[in-house]
Coordinates of C-alpha atoms in Angstrom, one line a residue:
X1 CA 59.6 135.0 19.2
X2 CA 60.4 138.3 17.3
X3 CA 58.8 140.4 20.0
X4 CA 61.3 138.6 23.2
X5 CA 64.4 138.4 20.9
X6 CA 63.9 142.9 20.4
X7 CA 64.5 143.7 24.0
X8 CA 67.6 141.4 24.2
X9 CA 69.1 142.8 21.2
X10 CA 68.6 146.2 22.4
X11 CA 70.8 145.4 25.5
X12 CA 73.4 143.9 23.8
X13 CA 75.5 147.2 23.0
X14 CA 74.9 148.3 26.3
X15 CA 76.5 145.4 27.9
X16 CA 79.4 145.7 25.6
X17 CA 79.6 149.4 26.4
X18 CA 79.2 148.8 29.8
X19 CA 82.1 146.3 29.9
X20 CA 84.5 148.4 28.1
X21 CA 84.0 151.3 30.5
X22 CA 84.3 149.0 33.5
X23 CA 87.8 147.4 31.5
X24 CA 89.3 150.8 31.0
X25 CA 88.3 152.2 34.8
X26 CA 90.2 148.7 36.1
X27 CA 93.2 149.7 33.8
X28 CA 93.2 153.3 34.1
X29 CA 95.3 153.4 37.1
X30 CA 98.3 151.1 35.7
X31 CA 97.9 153.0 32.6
X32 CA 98.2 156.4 34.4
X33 CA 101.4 154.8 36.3
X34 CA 103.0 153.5 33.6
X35 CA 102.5 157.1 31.2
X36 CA 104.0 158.8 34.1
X37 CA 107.2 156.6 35.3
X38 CA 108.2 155.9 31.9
X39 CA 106.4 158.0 29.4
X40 CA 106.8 161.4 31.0
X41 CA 110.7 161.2 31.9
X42 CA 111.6 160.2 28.4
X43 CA 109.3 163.1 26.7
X44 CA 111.2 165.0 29.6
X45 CA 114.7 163.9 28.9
X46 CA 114.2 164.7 24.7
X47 CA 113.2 168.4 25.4
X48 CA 116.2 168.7 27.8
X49 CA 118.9 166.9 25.5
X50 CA 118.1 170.6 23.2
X51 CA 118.8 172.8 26.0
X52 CA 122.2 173.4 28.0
X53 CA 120.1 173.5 30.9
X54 CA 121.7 172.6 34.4
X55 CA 120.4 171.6 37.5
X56 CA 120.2 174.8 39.9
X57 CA 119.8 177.3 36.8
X58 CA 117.2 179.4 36.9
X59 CA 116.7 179.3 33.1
X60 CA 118.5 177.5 30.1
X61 CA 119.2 178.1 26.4
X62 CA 117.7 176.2 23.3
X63 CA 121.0 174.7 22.2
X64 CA 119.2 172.8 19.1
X65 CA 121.3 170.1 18.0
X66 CA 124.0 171.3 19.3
X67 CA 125.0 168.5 22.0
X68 CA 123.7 165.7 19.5
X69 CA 126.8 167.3 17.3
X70 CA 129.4 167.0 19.8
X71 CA 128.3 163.4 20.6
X72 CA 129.5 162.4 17.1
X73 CA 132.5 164.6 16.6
X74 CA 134.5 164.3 20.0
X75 CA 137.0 162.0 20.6
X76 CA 135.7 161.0 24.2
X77 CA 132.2 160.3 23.0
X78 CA 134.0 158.0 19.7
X79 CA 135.4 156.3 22.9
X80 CA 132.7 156.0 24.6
X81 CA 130.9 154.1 21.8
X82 CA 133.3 151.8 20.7
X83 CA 134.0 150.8 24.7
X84 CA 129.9 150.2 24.7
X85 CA 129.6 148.3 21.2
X86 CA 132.9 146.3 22.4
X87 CA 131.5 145.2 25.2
X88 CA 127.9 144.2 23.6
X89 CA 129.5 142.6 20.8
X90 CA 131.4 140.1 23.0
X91 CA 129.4 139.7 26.0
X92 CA 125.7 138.9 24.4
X93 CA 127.0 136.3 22.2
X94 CA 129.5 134.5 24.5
X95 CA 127.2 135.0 27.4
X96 CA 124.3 133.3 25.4
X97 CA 126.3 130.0 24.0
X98 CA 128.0 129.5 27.4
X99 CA 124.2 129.7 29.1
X100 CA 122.8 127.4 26.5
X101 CA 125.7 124.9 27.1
X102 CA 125.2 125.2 31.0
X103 CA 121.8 124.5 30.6
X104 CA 122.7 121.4 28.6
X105 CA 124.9 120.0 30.6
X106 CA 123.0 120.9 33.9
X107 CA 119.7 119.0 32.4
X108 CA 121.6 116.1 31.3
X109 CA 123.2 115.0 34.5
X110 CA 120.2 114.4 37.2
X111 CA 120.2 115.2 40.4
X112 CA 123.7 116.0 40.8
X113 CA 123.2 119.0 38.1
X114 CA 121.3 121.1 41.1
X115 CA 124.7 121.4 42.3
X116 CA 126.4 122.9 39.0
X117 CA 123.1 124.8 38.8
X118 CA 123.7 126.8 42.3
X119 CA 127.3 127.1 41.6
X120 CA 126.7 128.7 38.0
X121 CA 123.8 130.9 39.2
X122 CA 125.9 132.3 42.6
X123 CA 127.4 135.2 40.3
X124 CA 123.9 136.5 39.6
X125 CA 122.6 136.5 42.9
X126 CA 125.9 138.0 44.4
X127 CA 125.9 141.6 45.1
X128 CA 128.1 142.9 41.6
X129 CA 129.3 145.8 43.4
X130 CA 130.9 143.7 46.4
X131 CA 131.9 141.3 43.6
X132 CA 134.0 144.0 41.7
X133 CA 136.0 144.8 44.7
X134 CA 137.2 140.9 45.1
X135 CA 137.9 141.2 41.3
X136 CA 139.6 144.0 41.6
X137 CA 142.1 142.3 44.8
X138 CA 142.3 139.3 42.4
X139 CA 143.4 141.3 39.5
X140 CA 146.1 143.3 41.4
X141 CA 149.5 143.5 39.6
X142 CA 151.7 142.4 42.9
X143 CA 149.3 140.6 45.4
X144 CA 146.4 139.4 42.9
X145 CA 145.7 135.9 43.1
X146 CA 146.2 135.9 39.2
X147 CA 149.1 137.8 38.7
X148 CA 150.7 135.4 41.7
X149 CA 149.1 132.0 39.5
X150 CA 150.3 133.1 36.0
X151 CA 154.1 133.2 37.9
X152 CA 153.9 130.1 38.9
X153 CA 153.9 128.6 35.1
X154 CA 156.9 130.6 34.2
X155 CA 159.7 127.6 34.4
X156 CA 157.2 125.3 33.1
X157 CA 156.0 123.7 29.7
X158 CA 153.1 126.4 29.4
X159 CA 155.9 129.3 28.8
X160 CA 156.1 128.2 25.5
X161 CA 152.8 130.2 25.2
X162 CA 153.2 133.8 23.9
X163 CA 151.6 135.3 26.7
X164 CA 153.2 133.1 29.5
X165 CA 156.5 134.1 27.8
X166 CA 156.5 137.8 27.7
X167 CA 154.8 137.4 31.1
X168 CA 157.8 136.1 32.8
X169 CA 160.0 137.8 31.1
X170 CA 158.7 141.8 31.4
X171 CA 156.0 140.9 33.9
X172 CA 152.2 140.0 33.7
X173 CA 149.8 143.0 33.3
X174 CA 148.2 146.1 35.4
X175 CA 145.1 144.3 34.1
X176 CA 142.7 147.2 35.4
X177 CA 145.4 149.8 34.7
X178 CA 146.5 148.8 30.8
X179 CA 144.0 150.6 28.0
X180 CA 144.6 147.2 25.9
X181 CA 143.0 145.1 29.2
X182 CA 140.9 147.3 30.5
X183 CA 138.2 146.4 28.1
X184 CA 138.5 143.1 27.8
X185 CA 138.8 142.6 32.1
X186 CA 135.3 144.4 32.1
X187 CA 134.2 141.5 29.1
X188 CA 135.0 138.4 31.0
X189 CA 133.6 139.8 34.1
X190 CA 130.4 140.9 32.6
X191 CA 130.1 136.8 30.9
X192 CA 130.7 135.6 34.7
X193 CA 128.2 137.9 36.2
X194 CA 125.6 136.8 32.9
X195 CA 125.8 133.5 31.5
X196 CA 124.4 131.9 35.4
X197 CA 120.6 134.0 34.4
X198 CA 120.9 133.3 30.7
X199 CA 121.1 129.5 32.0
X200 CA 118.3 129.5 34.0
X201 CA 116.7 130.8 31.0
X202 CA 117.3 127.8 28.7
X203 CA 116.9 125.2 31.6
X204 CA 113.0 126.8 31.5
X205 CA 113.1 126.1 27.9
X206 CA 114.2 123.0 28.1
X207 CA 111.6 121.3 30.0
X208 CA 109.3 122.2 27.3
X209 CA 110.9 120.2 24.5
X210 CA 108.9 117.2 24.7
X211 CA 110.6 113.6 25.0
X212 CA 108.3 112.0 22.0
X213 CA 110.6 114.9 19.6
X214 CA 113.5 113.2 20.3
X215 CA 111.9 109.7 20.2
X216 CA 110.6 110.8 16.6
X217 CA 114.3 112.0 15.7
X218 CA 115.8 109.0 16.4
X219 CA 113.5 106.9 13.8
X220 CA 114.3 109.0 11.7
X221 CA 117.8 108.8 11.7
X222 CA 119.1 111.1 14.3
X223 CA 121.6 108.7 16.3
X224 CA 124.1 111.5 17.5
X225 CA 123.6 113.6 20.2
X226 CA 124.6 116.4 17.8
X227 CA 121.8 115.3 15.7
X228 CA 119.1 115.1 18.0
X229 CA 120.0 119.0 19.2
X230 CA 120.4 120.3 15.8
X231 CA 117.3 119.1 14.9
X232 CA 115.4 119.2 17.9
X233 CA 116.6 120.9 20.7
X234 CA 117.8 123.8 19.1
X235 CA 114.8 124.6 16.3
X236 CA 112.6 124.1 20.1
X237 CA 114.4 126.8 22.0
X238 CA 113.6 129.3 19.1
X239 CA 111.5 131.8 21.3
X240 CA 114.0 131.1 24.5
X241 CA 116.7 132.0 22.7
X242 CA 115.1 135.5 21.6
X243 CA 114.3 136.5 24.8
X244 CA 117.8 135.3 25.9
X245 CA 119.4 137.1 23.4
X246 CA 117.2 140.2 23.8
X247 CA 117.3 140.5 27.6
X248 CA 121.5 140.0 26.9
X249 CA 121.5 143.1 24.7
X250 CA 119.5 145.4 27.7
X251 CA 121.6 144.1 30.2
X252 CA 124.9 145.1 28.3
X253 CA 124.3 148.3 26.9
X254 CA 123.0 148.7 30.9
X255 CA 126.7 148.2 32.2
X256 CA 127.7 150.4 35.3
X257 CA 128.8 149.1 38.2
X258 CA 131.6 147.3 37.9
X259 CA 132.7 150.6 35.7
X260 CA 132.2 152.6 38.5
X261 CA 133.6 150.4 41.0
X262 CA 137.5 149.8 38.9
X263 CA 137.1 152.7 37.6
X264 CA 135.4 155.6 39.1
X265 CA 137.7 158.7 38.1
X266 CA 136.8 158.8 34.5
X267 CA 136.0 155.4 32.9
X268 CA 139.2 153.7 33.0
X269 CA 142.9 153.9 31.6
X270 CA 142.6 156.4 28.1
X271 CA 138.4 156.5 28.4
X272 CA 138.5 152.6 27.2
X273 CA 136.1 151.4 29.7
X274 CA 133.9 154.7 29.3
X275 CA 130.7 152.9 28.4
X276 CA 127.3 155.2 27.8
X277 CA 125.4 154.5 31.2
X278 CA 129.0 155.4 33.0
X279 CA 128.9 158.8 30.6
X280 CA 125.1 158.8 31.1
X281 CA 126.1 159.2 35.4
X282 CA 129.0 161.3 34.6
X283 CA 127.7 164.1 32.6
X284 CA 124.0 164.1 33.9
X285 CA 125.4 163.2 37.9
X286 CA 128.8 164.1 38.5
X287 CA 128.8 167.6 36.2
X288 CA 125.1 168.6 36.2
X289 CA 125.6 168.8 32.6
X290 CA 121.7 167.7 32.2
X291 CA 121.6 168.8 28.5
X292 CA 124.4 166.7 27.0
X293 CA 123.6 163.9 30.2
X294 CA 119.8 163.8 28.6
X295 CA 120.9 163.3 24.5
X296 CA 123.5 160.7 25.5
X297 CA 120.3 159.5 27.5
X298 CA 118.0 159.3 24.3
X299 CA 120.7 157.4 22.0
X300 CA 121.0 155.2 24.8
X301 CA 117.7 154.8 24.2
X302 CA 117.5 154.9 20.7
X303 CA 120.3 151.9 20.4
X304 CA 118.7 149.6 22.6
X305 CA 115.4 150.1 20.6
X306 CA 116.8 149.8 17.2
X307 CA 119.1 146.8 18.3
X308 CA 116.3 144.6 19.7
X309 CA 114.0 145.2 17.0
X310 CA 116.5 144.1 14.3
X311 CA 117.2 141.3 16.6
X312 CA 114.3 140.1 16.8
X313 CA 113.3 140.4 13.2
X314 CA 115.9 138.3 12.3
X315 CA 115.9 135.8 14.8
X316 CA 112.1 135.2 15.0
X317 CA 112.0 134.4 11.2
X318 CA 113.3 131.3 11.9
X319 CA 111.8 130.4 15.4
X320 CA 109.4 127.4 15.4
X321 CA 106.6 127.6 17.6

């Protein structure tokens, strides 16, 4: 028995070897892909963000930290950050809980939710850069569909609102044109445009929360609606709501078009729209200023790293699987 079990045994590490080289030659190619798309321009984009180097030079100069420096002591870079941590800071978390409650309310009425479900999901599939021109005719100061809706309260009950009020009396807004809207505009278009994919998100988890959970609940105690999703529903969508939350935070800090499309001459009214892809375009694009373009490039980078790792540490701590 000794003597037939050798020769097996003896082959044994050269099938394993045999399958490791065959495993790396099938993923050699994504691997080589994937080191050169993404790898490559980053390790590219670090060396340049020390140089001053333009596009067209024949040479550049080792700068060190010099452009790193003027990120963090210029007033249009303080500006810049605050206009991109404004706009994360709003639209991630409202963008999440208005998904979530879509996503409740589609799943809970039938059939007839497909309807809701198309309607809230239209904003994601529409084209955003043709979408920010029809926001931008709606938000117009004389013939804007808003502007023209908002007059029609003045007279009425609702002017006893503070807005309303100073509205009709010293006129509504230049809502794209006003440094204390500009910001804000760019926040409630960015929840429109989100909340539909975040939805779509939680209706997925959803159908994995098993009926027999809530059947369980309920003998225990859990009567309320409020109940069953506290104690169900919500502890379920634990791993749903960190991906929701950390695809949210990518697609924020990714903001540009509708930046470039209200406001294309220099990131709005007094820089308060000038968010870091925008500067990102700007320097890198529009000034073939490659060496401060490439270090607002690797904060960008280094934000949306440290961010989602925090993120995910905290949430995941409490997900149930």
């Amino acid at each position: 028995m000794a003597a037939i079990d050798a020769p097996a045994a003896a082959r044994a590490p050269r099938e394993v070897n045999r399958q490791a080289r065959t495993a790396w030659g099938l993923t050699a190619p994504a691997l080589a892909l994937m080191f050169l798309i993404l790898l490559v321009p980053v390790v590219v984009a670090g060396i340049l963000s020390f140089t001053n180097y333009s596009l067209g030079n024949t040479g550049f100069d080792w700068v060190g930290f010099k452009n790193y420096d003027r990120l963090f002591s210029r007033s249009t870079y303080e500006k810049m950050f605050i206009a991109t941590f404004t706009y994360v800071a709003v639209v991630v978390p409202v963008s999440v809980a208005l998904g979530l409650g879509a996503a409740l309310l589609v799943n809970s009425l039938g059939r007839i939710g497909d309807i809701y479900k198309t309607i809230f999901f239209l904003p994601v599939m529409a084209t955003l850069l043709a979408m920010a021109i029809v926001w931008e005719f709606m938000l117009h100061p004389t013939i804007g569909v808003i502007n023209q809706t908002l007059e029609l309260s003045c007279g009425t009950f609702l002017e006893v609102v503070p807005f309303l009020a100073n509205g009709c009396a010293d006129g509504f807004p230049l809502w794209l044109g006003d440094r204390d809207y500009a910001i804000w505009v760019l926040c409630f278009i960015g929840i429109w445009q989100g909340f539909g994919f975040n939805m779509v998100l939680y209706l997925a988890g959803l159908t994995a929360v098993h009926r027999e959970l809530y059947h369980a609940a309920e003998m225990d105690g859990a009567k309320s609606a409020w109940e069953r999703f506290r104690l169900v529903t919500w502890p379920a969508l634990g791993p749903t709501t960190v991906f929701v939350v950390t695809i949210s935070c990518i697609r924020a800090f990714q903001v540009f078009d509708t930046v470039e499309a209200f406001w294309p001459q220099g990131g709005g009214p007094n820089k308060s729209t000038y968010v870091m892809m925008f500067a990102i375009f700007e320097k890198g694009v529009q000034q073939n200023l490659i060496g401060i373009g490439s270090a607002i490039t690797m904060l960008f980078l280094v934000f949306v790293m440290f961010l989602t790792l925090i993120q995910r540490w905290l949430v995941e701590r409490k997900v149930h699987y």
